[in-house]
PDB file of C-alpha atoms and ligand atoms in Angstrom:
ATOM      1  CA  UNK A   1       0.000   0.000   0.000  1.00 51.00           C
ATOM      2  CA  UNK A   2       3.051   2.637   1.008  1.00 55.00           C
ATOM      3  CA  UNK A   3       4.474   1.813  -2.537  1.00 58.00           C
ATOM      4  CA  UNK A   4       1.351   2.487  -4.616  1.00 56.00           C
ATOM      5  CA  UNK A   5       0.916   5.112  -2.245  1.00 53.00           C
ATOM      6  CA  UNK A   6       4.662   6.622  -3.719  1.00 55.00           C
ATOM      7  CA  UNK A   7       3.520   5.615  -7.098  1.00 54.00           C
ATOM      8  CA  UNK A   8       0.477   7.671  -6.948  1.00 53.00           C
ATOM      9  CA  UNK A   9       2.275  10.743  -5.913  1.00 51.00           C
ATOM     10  CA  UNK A  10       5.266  10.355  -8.294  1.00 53.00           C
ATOM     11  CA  UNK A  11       1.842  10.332 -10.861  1.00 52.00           C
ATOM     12  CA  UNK A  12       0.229  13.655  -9.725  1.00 50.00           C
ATOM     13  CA  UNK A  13       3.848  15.628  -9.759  1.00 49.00           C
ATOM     14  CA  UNK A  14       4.121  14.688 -13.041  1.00 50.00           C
ATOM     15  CA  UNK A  15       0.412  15.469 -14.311  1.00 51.00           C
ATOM     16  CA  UNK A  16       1.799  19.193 -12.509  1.00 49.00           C
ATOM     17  CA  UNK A  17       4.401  19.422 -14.408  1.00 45.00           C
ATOM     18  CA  UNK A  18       2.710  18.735 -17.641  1.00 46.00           C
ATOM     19  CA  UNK A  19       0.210  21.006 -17.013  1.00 46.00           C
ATOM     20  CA  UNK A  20       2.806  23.824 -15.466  1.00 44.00           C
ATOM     21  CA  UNK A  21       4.381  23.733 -18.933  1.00 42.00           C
ATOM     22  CA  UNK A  22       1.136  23.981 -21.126  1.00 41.00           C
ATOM     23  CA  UNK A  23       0.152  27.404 -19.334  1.00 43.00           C
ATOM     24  CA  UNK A  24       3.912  28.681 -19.968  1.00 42.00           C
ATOM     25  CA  UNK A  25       3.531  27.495 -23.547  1.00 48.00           C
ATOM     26  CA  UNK A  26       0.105  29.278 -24.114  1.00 55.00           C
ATOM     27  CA  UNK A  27       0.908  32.739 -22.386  1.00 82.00           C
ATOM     28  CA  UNK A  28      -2.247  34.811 -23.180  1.00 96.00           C
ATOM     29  CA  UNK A  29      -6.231  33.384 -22.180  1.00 97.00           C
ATOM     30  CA  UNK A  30      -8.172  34.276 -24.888  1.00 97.00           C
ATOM     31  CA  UNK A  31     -10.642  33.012 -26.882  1.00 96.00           C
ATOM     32  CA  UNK A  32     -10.085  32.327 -30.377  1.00 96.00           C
ATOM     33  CA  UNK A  33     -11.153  34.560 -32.538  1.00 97.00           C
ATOM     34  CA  UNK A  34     -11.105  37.473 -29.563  1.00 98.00           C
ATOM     35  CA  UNK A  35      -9.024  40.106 -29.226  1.00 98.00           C
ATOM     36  CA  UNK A  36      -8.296  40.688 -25.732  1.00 98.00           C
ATOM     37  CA  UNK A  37      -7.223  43.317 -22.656  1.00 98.00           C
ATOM     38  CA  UNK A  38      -5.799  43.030 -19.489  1.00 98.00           C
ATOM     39  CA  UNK A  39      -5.158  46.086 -17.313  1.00 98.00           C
ATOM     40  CA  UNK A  40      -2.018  44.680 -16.622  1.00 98.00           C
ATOM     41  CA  UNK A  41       1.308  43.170 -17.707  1.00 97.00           C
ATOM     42  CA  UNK A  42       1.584  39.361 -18.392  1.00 97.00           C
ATOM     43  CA  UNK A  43      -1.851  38.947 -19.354  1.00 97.00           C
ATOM     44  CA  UNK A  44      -2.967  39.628 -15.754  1.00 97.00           C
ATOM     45  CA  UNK A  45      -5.524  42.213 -13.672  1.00 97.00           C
ATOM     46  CA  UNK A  46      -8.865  42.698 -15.383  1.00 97.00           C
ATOM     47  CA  UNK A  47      -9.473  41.345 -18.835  1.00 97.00           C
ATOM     48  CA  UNK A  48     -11.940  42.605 -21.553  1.00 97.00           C
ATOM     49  CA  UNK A  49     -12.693  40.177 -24.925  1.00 97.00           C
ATOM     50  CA  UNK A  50     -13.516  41.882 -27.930  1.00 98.00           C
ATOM     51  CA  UNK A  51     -15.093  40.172 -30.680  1.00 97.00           C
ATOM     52  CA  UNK A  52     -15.331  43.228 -33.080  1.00 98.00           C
ATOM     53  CA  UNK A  53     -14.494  47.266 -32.741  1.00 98.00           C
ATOM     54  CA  UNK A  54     -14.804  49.088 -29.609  1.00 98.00           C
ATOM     55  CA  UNK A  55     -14.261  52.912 -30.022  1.00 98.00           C
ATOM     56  CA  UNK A  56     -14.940  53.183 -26.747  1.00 98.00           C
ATOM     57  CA  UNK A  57     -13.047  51.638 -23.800  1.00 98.00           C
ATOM     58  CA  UNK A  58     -14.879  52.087 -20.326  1.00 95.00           C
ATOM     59  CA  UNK A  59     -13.359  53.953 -18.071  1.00 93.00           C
ATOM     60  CA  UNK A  60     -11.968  51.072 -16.048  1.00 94.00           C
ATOM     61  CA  UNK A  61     -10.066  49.711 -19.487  1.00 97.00           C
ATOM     62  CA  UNK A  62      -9.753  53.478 -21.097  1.00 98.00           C
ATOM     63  CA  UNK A  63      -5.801  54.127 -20.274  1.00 98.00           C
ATOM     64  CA  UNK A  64      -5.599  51.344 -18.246  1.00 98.00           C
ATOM     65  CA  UNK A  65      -4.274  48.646 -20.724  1.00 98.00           C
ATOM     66  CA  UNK A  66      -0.852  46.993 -19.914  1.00 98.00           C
ATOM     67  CA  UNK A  67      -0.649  43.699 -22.039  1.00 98.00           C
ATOM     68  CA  UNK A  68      -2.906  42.338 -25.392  1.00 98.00           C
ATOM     69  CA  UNK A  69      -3.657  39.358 -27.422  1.00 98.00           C
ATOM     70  CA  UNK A  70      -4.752  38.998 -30.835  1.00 98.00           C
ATOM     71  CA  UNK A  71      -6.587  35.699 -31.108  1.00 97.00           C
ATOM     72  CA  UNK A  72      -8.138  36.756 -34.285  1.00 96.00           C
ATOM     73  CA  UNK A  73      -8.816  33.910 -36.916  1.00 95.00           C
ATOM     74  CA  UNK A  74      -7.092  34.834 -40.472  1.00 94.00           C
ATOM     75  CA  UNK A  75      -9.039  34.162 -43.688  1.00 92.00           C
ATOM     76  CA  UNK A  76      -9.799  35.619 -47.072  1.00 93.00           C
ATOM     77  CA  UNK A  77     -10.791  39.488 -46.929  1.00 93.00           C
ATOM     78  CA  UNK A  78     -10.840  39.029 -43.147  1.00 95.00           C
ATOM     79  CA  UNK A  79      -9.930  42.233 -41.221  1.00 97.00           C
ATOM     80  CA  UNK A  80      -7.283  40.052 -38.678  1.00 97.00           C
ATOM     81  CA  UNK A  81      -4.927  42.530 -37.084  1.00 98.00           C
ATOM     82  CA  UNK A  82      -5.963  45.008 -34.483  1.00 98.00           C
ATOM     83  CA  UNK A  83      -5.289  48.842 -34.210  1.00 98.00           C
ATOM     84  CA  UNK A  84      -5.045  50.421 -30.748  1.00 98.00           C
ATOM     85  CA  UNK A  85      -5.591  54.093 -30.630  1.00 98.00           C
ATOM     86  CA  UNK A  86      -4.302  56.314 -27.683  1.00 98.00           C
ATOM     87  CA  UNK A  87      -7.796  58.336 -28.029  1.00 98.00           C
ATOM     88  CA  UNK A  88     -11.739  57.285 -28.197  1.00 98.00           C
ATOM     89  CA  UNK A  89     -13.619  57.349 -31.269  1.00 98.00           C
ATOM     90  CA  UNK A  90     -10.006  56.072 -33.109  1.00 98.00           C
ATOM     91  CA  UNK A  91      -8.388  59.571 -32.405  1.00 98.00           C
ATOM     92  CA  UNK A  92      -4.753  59.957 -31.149  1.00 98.00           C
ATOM     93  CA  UNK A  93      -1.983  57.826 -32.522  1.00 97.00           C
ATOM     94  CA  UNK A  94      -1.487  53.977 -32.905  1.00 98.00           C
ATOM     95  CA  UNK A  95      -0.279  52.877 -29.869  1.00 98.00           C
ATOM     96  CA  UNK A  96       0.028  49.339 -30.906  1.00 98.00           C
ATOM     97  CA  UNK A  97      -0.752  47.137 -33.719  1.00 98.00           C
ATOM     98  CA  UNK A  98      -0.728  43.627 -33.329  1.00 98.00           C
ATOM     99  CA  UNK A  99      -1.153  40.738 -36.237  1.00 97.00           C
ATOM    100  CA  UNK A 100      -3.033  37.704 -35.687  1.00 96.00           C
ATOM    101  CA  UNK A 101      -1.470  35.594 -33.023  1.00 96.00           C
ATOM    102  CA  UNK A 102       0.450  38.363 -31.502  1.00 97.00           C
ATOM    103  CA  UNK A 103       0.419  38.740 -27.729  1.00 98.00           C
ATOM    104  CA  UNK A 104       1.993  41.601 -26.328  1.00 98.00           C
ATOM    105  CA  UNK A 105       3.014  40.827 -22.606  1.00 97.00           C
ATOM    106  CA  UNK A 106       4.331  44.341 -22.012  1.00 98.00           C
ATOM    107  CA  UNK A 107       5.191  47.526 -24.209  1.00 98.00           C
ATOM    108  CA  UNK A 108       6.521  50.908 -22.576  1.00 98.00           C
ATOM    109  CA  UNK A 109       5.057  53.222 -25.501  1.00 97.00           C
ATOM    110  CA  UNK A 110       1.609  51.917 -25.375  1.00 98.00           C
ATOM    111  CA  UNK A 111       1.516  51.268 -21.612  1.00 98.00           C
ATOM    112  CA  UNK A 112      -2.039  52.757 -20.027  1.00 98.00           C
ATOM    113  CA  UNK A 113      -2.688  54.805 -22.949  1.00 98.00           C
ATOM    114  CA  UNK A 114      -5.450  53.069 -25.197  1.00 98.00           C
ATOM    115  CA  UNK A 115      -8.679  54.304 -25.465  1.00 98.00           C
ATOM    116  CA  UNK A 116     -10.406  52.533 -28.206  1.00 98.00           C
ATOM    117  CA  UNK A 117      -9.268  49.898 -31.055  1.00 98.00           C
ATOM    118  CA  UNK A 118     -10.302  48.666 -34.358  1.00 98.00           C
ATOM    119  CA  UNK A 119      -9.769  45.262 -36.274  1.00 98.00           C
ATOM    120  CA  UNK A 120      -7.897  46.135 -39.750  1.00 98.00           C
ATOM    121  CA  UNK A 121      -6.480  44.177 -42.772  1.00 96.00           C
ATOM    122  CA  UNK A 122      -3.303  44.996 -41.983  1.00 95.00           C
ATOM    123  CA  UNK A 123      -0.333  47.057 -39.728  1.00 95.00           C
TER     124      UNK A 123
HETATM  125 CA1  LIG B 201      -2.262  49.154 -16.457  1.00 81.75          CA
END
Protein backbone atom coordinates (compact mmCIF):
# COMPACT_ATOMS: atom_id res chain seq x y z
CA UNK A 1 0.00 0.00 0.00
CA UNK A 2 3.05 2.64 1.01
CA UNK A 3 4.47 1.81 -2.54
CA UNK A 4 1.35 2.49 -4.62
CA UNK A 5 0.92 5.11 -2.25
CA UNK A 6 4.66 6.62 -3.72
CA UNK A 7 3.52 5.61 -7.10
CA UNK A 8 0.48 7.67 -6.95
CA UNK A 9 2.28 10.74 -5.91
CA UNK A 10 5.27 10.36 -8.29
CA UNK A 11 1.84 10.33 -10.86
CA UNK A 12 0.23 13.65 -9.72
CA UNK A 13 3.85 15.63 -9.76
CA UNK A 14 4.12 14.69 -13.04
CA UNK A 15 0.41 15.47 -14.31
CA UNK A 16 1.80 19.19 -12.51
CA UNK A 17 4.40 19.42 -14.41
CA UNK A 18 2.71 18.74 -17.64
CA UNK A 19 0.21 21.01 -17.01
CA UNK A 20 2.81 23.82 -15.47
CA UNK A 21 4.38 23.73 -18.93
CA UNK A 22 1.14 23.98 -21.13
CA UNK A 23 0.15 27.40 -19.33
CA UNK A 24 3.91 28.68 -19.97
CA UNK A 25 3.53 27.49 -23.55
CA UNK A 26 0.11 29.28 -24.11
CA UNK A 27 0.91 32.74 -22.39
CA UNK A 28 -2.25 34.81 -23.18
CA UNK A 29 -6.23 33.38 -22.18
CA UNK A 30 -8.17 34.28 -24.89
CA UNK A 31 -10.64 33.01 -26.88
CA UNK A 32 -10.08 32.33 -30.38
CA UNK A 33 -11.15 34.56 -32.54
CA UNK A 34 -11.10 37.47 -29.56
CA UNK A 35 -9.02 40.11 -29.23
CA UNK A 36 -8.30 40.69 -25.73
CA UNK A 37 -7.22 43.32 -22.66
CA UNK A 38 -5.80 43.03 -19.49
CA UNK A 39 -5.16 46.09 -17.31
CA UNK A 40 -2.02 44.68 -16.62
CA UNK A 41 1.31 43.17 -17.71
CA UNK A 42 1.58 39.36 -18.39
CA UNK A 43 -1.85 38.95 -19.35
CA UNK A 44 -2.97 39.63 -15.75
CA UNK A 45 -5.52 42.21 -13.67
CA UNK A 46 -8.86 42.70 -15.38
CA UNK A 47 -9.47 41.35 -18.83
CA UNK A 48 -11.94 42.61 -21.55
CA UNK A 49 -12.69 40.18 -24.93
CA UNK A 50 -13.52 41.88 -27.93
CA UNK A 51 -15.09 40.17 -30.68
CA UNK A 52 -15.33 43.23 -33.08
CA UNK A 53 -14.49 47.27 -32.74
CA UNK A 54 -14.80 49.09 -29.61
CA UNK A 55 -14.26 52.91 -30.02
CA UNK A 56 -14.94 53.18 -26.75
CA UNK A 57 -13.05 51.64 -23.80
CA UNK A 58 -14.88 52.09 -20.33
CA UNK A 59 -13.36 53.95 -18.07
CA UNK A 60 -11.97 51.07 -16.05
CA UNK A 61 -10.07 49.71 -19.49
CA UNK A 62 -9.75 53.48 -21.10
CA UNK A 63 -5.80 54.13 -20.27
CA UNK A 64 -5.60 51.34 -18.25
CA UNK A 65 -4.27 48.65 -20.72
CA UNK A 66 -0.85 46.99 -19.91
CA UNK A 67 -0.65 43.70 -22.04
CA UNK A 68 -2.91 42.34 -25.39
CA UNK A 69 -3.66 39.36 -27.42
CA UNK A 70 -4.75 39.00 -30.83
CA UNK A 71 -6.59 35.70 -31.11
CA UNK A 72 -8.14 36.76 -34.29
CA UNK A 73 -8.82 33.91 -36.92
CA UNK A 74 -7.09 34.83 -40.47
CA UNK A 75 -9.04 34.16 -43.69
CA UNK A 76 -9.80 35.62 -47.07
CA UNK A 77 -10.79 39.49 -46.93
CA UNK A 78 -10.84 39.03 -43.15
CA UNK A 79 -9.93 42.23 -41.22
CA UNK A 80 -7.28 40.05 -38.68
CA UNK A 81 -4.93 42.53 -37.08
CA UNK A 82 -5.96 45.01 -34.48
CA UNK A 83 -5.29 48.84 -34.21
CA UNK A 84 -5.05 50.42 -30.75
CA UNK A 85 -5.59 54.09 -30.63
CA UNK A 86 -4.30 56.31 -27.68
CA UNK A 87 -7.80 58.34 -28.03
CA UNK A 88 -11.74 57.28 -28.20
CA UNK A 89 -13.62 57.35 -31.27
CA UNK A 90 -10.01 56.07 -33.11
CA UNK A 91 -8.39 59.57 -32.40
CA UNK A 92 -4.75 59.96 -31.15
CA UNK A 93 -1.98 57.83 -32.52
CA UNK A 94 -1.49 53.98 -32.90
CA UNK A 95 -0.28 52.88 -29.87
CA UNK A 96 0.03 49.34 -30.91
CA UNK A 97 -0.75 47.14 -33.72
CA UNK A 98 -0.73 43.63 -33.33
CA UNK A 99 -1.15 40.74 -36.24
CA UNK A 100 -3.03 37.70 -35.69
CA UNK A 101 -1.47 35.59 -33.02
CA UNK A 102 0.45 38.36 -31.50
CA UNK A 103 0.42 38.74 -27.73
CA UNK A 104 1.99 41.60 -26.33
CA UNK A 105 3.01 40.83 -22.61
CA UNK A 106 4.33 44.34 -22.01
CA UNK A 107 5.19 47.53 -24.21
CA UNK A 108 6.52 50.91 -22.58
CA UNK A 109 5.06 53.22 -25.50
CA UNK A 110 1.61 51.92 -25.38
CA UNK A 111 1.52 51.27 -21.61
CA UNK A 112 -2.04 52.76 -20.03
CA UNK A 113 -2.69 54.80 -22.95
CA UNK A 114 -5.45 53.07 -25.20
CA UNK A 115 -8.68 54.30 -25.46
CA UNK A 116 -10.41 52.53 -28.21
CA UNK A 117 -9.27 49.90 -31.05
CA UNK A 118 -10.30 48.67 -34.36
CA UNK A 119 -9.77 45.26 -36.27
CA UNK A 120 -7.90 46.13 -39.75
CA UNK A 121 -6.48 44.18 -42.77
CA UNK A 122 -3.30 45.00 -41.98
CA UNK A 123 -0.33 47.06 -39.73
CA1 LIG B 1 -2.26 49.15 -16.46
Amino acid sequence: MKRLTALLTAALISAGAVLTTSVTAQAANCRSGYFCVWTHANFDGMKIEHSGDDHWWEGNMNNQDSSWANHGVSGPGVKDHVKVYDGRELTGKVTLCLAPGQEVGYNQGANDKGGSHTWTARC
